[in-house]
Structure formats: structure tokens, C-alpha cells
Coordinates of C-alpha atoms (C1' of nucleotides) in Angstrom, one line a residue:
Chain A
X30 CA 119.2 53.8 78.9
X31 CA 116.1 52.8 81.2
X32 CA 112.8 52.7 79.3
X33 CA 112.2 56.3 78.6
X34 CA 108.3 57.2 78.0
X35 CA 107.3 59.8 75.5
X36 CA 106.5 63.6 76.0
X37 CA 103.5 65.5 74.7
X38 CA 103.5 68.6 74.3
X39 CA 99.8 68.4 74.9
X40 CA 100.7 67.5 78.4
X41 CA 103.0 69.8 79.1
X42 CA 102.3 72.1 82.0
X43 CA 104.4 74.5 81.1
X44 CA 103.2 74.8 77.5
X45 CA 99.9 75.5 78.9
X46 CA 100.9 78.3 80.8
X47 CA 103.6 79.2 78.3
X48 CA 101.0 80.0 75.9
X49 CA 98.1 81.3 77.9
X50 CA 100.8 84.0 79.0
X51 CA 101.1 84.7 75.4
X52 CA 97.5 85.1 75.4
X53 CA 97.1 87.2 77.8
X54 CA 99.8 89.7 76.9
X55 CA 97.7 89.6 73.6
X56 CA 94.2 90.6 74.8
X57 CA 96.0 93.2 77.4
X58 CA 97.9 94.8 74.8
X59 CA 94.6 94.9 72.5
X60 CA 92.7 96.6 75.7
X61 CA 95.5 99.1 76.3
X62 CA 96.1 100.0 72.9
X63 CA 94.3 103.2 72.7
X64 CA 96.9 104.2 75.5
X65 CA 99.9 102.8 73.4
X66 CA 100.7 100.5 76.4
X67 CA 102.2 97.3 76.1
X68 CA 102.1 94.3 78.1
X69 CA 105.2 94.9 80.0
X70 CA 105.0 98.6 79.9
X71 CA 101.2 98.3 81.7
X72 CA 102.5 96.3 84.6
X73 CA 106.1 99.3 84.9
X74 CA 103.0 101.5 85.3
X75 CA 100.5 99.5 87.5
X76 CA 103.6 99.3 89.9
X77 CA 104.7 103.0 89.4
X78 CA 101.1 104.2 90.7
X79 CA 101.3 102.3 93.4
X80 CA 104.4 103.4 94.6
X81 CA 106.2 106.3 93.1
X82 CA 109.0 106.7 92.5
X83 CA 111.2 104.1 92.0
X84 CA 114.6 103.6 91.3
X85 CA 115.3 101.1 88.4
X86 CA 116.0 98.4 90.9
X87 CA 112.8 98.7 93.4
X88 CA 111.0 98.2 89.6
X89 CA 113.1 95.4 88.6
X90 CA 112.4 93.8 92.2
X91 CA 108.8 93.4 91.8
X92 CA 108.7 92.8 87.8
X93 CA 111.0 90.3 87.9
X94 CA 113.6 92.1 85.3
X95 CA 116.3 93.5 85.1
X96 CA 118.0 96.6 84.0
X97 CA 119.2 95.2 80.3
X98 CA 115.1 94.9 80.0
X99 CA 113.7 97.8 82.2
X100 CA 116.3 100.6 80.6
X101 CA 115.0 100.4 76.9
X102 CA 111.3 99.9 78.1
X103 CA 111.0 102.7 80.6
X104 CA 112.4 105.0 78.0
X105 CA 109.9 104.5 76.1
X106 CA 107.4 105.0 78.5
X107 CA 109.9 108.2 78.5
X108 CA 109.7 109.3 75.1
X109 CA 105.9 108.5 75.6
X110 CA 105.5 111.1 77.9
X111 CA 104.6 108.5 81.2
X112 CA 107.1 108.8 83.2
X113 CA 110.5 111.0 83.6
X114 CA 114.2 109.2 84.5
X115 CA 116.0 111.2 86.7
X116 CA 119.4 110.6 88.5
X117 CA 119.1 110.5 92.3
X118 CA 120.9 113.7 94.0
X119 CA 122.1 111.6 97.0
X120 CA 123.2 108.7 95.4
X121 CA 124.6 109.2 91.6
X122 CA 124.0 105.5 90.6
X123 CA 120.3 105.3 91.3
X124 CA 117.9 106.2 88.5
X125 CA 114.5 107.4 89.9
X126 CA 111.3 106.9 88.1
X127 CA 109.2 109.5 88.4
X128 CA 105.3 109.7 86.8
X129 CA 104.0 112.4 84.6
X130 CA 101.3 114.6 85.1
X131 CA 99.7 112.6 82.6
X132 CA 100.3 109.5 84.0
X133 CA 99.2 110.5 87.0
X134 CA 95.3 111.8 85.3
X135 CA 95.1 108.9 83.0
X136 CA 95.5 106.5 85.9
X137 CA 91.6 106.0 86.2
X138 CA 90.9 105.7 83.1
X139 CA 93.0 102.3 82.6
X140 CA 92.1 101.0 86.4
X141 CA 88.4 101.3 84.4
X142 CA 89.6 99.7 81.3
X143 CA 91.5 96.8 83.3
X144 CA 88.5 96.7 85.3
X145 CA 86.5 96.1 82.2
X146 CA 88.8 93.2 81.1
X147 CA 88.2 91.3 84.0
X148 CA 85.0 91.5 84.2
X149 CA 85.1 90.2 80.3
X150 CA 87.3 87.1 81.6
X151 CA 84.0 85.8 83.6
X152 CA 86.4 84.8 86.1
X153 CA 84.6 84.8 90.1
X154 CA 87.3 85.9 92.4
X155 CA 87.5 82.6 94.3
X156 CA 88.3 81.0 90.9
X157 CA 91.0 83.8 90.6
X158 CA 92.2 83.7 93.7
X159 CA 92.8 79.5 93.4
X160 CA 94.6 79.6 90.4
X161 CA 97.2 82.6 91.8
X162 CA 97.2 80.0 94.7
X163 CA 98.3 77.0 92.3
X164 CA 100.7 79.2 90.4
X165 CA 102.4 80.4 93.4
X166 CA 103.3 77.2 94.8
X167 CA 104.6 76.0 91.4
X168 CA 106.7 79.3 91.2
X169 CA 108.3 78.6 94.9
X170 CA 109.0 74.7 93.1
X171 CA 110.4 75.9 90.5
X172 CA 112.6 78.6 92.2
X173 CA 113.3 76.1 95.0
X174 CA 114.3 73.9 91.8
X175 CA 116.3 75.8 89.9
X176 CA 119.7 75.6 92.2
X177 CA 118.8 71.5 91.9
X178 CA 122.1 69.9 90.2
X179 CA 120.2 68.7 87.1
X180 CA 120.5 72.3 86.1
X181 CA 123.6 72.5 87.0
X182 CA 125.7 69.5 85.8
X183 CA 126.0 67.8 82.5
X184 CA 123.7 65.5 82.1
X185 CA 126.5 62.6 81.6
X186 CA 126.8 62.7 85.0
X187 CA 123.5 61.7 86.1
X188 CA 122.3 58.9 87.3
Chain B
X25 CA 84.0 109.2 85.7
X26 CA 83.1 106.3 88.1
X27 CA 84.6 105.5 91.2
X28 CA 87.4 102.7 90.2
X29 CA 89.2 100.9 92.6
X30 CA 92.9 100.6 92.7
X31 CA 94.3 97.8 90.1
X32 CA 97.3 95.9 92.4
X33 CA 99.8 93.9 90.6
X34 CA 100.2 91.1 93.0
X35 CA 96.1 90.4 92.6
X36 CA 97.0 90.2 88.7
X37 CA 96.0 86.8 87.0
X38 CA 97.8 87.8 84.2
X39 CA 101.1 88.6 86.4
X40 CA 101.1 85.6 87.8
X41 CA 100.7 83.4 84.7
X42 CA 103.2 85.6 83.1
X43 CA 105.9 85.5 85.7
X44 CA 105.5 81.4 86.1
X45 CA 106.1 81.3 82.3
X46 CA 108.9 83.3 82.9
X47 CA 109.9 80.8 85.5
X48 CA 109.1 77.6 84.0
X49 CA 111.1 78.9 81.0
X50 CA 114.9 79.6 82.6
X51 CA 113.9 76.2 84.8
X52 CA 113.9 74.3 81.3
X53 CA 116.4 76.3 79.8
X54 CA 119.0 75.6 82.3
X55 CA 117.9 71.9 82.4
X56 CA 118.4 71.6 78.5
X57 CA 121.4 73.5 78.6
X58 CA 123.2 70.3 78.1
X59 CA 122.0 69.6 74.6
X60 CA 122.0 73.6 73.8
X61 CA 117.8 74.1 73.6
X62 CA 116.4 76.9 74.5
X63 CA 112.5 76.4 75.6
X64 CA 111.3 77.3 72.2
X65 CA 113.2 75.2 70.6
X66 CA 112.9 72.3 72.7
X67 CA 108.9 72.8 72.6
X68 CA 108.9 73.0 68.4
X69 CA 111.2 69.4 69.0
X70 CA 108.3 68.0 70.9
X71 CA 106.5 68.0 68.2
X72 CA 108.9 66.8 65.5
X73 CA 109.0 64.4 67.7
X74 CA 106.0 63.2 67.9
X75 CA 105.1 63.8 64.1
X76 CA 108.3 64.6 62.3
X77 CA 107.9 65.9 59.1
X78 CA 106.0 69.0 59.2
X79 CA 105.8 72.0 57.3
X80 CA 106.7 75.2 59.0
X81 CA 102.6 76.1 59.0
X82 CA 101.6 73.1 60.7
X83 CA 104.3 73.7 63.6
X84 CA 102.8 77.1 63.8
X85 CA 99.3 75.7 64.4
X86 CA 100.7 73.5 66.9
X87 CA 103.1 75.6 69.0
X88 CA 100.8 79.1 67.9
X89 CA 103.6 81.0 66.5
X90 CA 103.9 82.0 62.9
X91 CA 106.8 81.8 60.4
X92 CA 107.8 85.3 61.7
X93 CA 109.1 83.6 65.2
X94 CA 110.0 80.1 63.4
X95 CA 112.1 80.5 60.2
X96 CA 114.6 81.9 62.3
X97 CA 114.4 79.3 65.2
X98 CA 114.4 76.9 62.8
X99 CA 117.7 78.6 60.9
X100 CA 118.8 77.3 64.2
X101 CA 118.1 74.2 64.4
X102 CA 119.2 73.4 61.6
X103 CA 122.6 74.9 62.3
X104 CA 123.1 73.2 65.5
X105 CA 121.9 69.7 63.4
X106 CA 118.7 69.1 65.0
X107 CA 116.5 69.2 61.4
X108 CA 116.8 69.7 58.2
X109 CA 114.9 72.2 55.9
X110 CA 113.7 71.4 52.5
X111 CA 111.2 72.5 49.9
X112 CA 108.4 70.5 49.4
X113 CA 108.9 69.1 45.6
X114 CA 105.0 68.8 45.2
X115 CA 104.3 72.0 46.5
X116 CA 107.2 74.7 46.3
X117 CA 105.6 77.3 48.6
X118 CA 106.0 74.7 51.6
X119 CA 109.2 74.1 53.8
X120 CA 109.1 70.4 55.2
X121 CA 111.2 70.4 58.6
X122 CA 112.6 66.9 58.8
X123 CA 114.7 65.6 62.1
X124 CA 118.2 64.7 61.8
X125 CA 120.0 61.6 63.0
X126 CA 121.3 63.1 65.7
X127 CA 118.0 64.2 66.8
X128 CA 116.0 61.1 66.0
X129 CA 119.0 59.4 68.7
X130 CA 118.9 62.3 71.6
X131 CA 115.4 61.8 71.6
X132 CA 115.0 59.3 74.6
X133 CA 118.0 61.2 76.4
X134 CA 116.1 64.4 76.1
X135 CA 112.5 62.9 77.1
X136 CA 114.4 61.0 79.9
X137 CA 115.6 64.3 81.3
X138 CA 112.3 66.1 81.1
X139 CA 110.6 63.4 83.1
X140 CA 113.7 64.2 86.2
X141 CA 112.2 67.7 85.3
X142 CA 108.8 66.9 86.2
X143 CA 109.8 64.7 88.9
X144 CA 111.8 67.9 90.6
X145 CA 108.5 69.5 90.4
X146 CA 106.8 67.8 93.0
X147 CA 103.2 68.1 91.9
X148 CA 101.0 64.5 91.4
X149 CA 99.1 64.3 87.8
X150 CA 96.1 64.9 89.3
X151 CA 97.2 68.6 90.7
X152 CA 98.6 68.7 87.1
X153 CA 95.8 68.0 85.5
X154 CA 93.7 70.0 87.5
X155 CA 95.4 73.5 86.7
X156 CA 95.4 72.5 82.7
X157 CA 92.0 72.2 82.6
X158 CA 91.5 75.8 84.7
X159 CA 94.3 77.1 81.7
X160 CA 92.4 75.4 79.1
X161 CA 89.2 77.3 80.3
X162 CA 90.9 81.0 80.5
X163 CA 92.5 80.6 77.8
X164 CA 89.2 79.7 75.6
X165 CA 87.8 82.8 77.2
X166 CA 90.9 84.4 75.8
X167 CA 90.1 83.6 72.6
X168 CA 86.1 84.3 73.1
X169 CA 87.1 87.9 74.3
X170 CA 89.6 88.8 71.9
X171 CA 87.4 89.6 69.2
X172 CA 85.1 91.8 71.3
X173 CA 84.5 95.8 71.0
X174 CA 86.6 96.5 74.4
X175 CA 89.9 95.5 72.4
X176 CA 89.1 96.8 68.9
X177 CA 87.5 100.4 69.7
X178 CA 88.7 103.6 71.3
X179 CA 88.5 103.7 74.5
X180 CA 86.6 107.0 74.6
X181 CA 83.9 104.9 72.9
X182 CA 83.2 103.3 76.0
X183 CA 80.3 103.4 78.2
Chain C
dT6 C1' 96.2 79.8 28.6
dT7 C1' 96.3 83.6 31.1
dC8 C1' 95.4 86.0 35.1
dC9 C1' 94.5 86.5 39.8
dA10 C1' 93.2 85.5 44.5
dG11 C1' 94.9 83.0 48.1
dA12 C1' 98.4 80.1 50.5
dG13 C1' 103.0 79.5 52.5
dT14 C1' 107.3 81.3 53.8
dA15 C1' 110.6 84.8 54.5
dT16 C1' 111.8 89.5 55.7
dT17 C1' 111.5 93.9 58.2
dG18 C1' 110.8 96.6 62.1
dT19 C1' 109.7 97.1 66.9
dA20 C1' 109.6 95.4 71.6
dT21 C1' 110.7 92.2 75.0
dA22 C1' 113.9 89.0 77.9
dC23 C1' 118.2 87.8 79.8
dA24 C1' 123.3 86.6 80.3
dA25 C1' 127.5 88.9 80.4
dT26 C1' 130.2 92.9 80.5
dT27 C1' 131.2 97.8 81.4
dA28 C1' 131.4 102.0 83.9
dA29 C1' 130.5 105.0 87.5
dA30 C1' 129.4 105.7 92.3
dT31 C1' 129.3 104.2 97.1
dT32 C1' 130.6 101.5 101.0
dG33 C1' 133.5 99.3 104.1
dC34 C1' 137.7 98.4 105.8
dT35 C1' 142.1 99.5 107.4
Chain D
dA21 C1' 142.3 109.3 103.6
dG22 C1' 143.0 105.3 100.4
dC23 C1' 141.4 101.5 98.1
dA24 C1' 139.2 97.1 97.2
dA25 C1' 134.6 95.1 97.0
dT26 C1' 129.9 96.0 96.1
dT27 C1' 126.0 98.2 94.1
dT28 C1' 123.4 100.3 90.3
dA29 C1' 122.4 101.3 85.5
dA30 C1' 123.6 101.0 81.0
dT31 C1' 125.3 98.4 77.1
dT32 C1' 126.2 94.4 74.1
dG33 C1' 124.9 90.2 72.1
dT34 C1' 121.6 86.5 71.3
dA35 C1' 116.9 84.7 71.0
dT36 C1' 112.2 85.1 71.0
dA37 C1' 107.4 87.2 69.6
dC38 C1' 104.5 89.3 66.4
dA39 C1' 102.5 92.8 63.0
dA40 C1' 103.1 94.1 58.5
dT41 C1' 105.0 93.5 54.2
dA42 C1' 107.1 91.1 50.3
dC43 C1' 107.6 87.3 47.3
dT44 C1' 106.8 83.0 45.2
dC45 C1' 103.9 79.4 44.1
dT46 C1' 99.4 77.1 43.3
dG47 C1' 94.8 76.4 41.8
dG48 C1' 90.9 78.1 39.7
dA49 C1' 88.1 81.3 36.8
dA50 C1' 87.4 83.6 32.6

DNA sequence: TTCCAGAGTATTGTATACAATTAAATTGCT
DNA sequence: AGCAATTTAATTGTATACAATACTCTGGAA
């Protein structure tokens, strides 16, 4: 075993963003509570009004989940009264999701409550805009990385 | 009602943080998949390994999750051998989490392959350290914020 | 010493995540 | 048309997260 030097968890790049993620979902979920939103549930909706409908798929596609996460959280949003699930006519495996009336009028009002938030988070755009720069490219490493043979092997058989 | 402007996922801080967490978590997962961690797990190792014993409250300050999320992580650990967990004799309300043997000799195996991890990455210490310090700064404004009137009052409150 | 407020952990309930499997519908191929 | 391969959602099982509650223990006040 080559001299091996010690990890910190301090120093860990993905702790950081591990657990400002967590804080994040924390203060959105705060901000949306008088709308009963969750973290997840506000970004199935922030995609719905920019597009809708979708099927279960299209959603999955830009949220980066799947079906085994998406079917129990959009019916909720169901049950909630946000959107409606409704088989497609012209092709029997496709779910669409439709909004509600309400979702549709309540829009505004969270587009002015996210607004709020960000303006909270003293953020200027250019600062913004560099970080989503920074993340992206580690996103495209890590999804670049993640076919790599260390993940894929035991790691006996390394060098 | 003002005029608001369209809230776009893809120009989400949040998303992106959230989705790279996402990321960097199956990337470890996979990578660590030879000694059966998940990312939790492997984080709240970290720090036994770098100041083994602990009680289950001083993990929680250091990995900012609460016995709620760790008791049963730590149920298993200790079933797959990686610590053991054991009263405190002096003080009977605390749980000291102790490494094993086995984990005390993985440790340099596992740090070894974390560092291949890093090196996969591609990013210098510098670029590293860079985005750390921009999380260390939105998180903190995280925590400022998260106490303010936005997150604990109705939103019909608001100006 | 007895009682009680607070500390530390575990438990309960709800909501993600995601791998793996299932089931139904559609497509493509012959 | 007939049928295998594919696509799409839903389901199952495991593992986080976290709020709220319960329970036990400890230290201090009366």
C-alpha cells in the first residue's frame, strides 16, 4: 500500500455542496410553506408552468428522477389539488400532467415569493451566474466520470 | 399584484447545487460500492476517522444531521462491522460510536480510493478551493436568512 | 432528598431518492 | 397479422432526511 494521505471531511467538495443542498431545500421549504410545497414538489411545479403538460418522463428528463420518485410525489401534488394525472388517449402508457386552475392563479404569487428569496440570498447575478458555471462543469466531470472503471471494478483490481 | 417575472429552473442556484449533490452522491456511491458505503455512511466514517470515539450528538454537529437520520445509519454500521455502539458508563444518556478493527484497517484502502476519486475529477485545489469558499459564503447566508419573517409568516402577510 | 428542567438518544410518521422488477402498451420486424 | 424488443409508469425494497414525540438519565434547585 503506497503512502495514503488523510481525508477531511472539512475538505471535501462534495460535503460542501452535499450540505448546502440540504440547506437550501431547508430555507425553500420554509418559504413555500404557506403553499404546502416541498422542495422537490416546487421545482415539479416551476417545470410544469413552464411547460404544460407533461408526461411523467418529459418531468423526469429535466428533474433528474425517475418514476419510482416522481409517481408518489406528483400524487401528492394530486391529492393537493396542483395538478391532475391523466392517461394519454393516443398512447395508453404515457401519464400526462396537467395543472389545476389553482395552480395555474397561484403561479404569481410563488414567482413573488421565490423572487423574494433571492433577493434575501444577497446574491448579484454575476456571482450567481459563476457559481451555476463552476457546478456545471463539475456535473459534466462527474457524469463524464461515472462510466470510469473505478466505479465499475473491485477495487482489488486496481492499480 | 406586481408584475413578476417568470421563475426558470435551469437559472436556479438551488437546482444546480441540488442536482450536483445528487451527482457527486451516486459518483461516490458507486466508487465505494466495493466496501458497501453509501455516501452517508462513508461521510459519518470520515469523521470516526479522524476522531473516533464520538457520541451520536457530536457526529450530528459535525455531519448536521440529528439522531433521527443517524441511529439508524449507525444500526448499520454496526451490522456491517464498521463501529460499535455502547453506552457511555459515566453518562447513560450518551451512545459512544467506537470503530471496529476492521475499520481502523480499511482506513488507508478507503482514503486511497477517495484520492483516485478526486483525481478522476479533474479540478486543481485552487478551483477547489475557490468554489468552497463561494459555498461557505451561501451557505452562511443560509443560515442568516433562515430565521427571517419571509420563512416563518404567512405569505399573505407580505408586503 | 426529591423533584424537575434540560440533555441525549430512539422512535414515529412523512417525504424523498433510486435500483430493480413488474405490467401494460407500442413499435418494429418479418 | 404475429411477436419479440422497447418504452412508460407503477411498484417494491432499502436508505436517507427531518419534524415531532417519547423516554431515560443527569444535574441542580428547593
Amino acid at each position: 500500500m503506497p503512502k495514503v494521505s488523510p481525508v477531511l471531511l472539512d475538505e471535501q467538495l462534495c460535503f460542501s455542496i452535499y450540505s448546502a443542498s440540504k440547506k437550501f431545500n431547508h430555507f425553500y421549504q420554509g418559504a413555500l410553506a404557506p403553499f404546502g410545497l416541498t422542495y422537490p414538489q416546487y421545482i415539479a411545479m416551476l417545470v410544469l408552468w413552464e411547460d404544460a403538460p407533461l408526461t411523467v418522463h418529459q418531468l423526469g428528463d429535466r428533474l433528474e428522477l425517475d418514476s419510482g420518485t416522481l409517481t408518489p410525489l406528483l400524487k401528492r401534488l394530486e391529492k393537493q389539488g396542483w395538478v391532475t394525472r391523466v392517461r394519454s388517449r393516443t398512447d395508453e402508457r404515457q401519464v400526462l400532467i396537467h395543472l389545476t386552475e389553482m395552480a395555474t392563479a397561484k403561479r404569481d404569487e410563488v414567482y413573488q415569493r421565490i423572487g423574494q428569496c433571492q433577493t434575501l440570498l444577497g446574491m448579484s447575478n454575476k456571482e450567481i451566474d459563476t457559481m451555476m458555471t463552476e457546478l456545471v462543469t463539475v456535473k459534466e466531470q462527474l457524469d463524464n466520470v461515472s462510466n470510469n472503471r473505478l466505479i465499475t471494478k473491485k477495487v482489488d483490481d486496481l492499480d
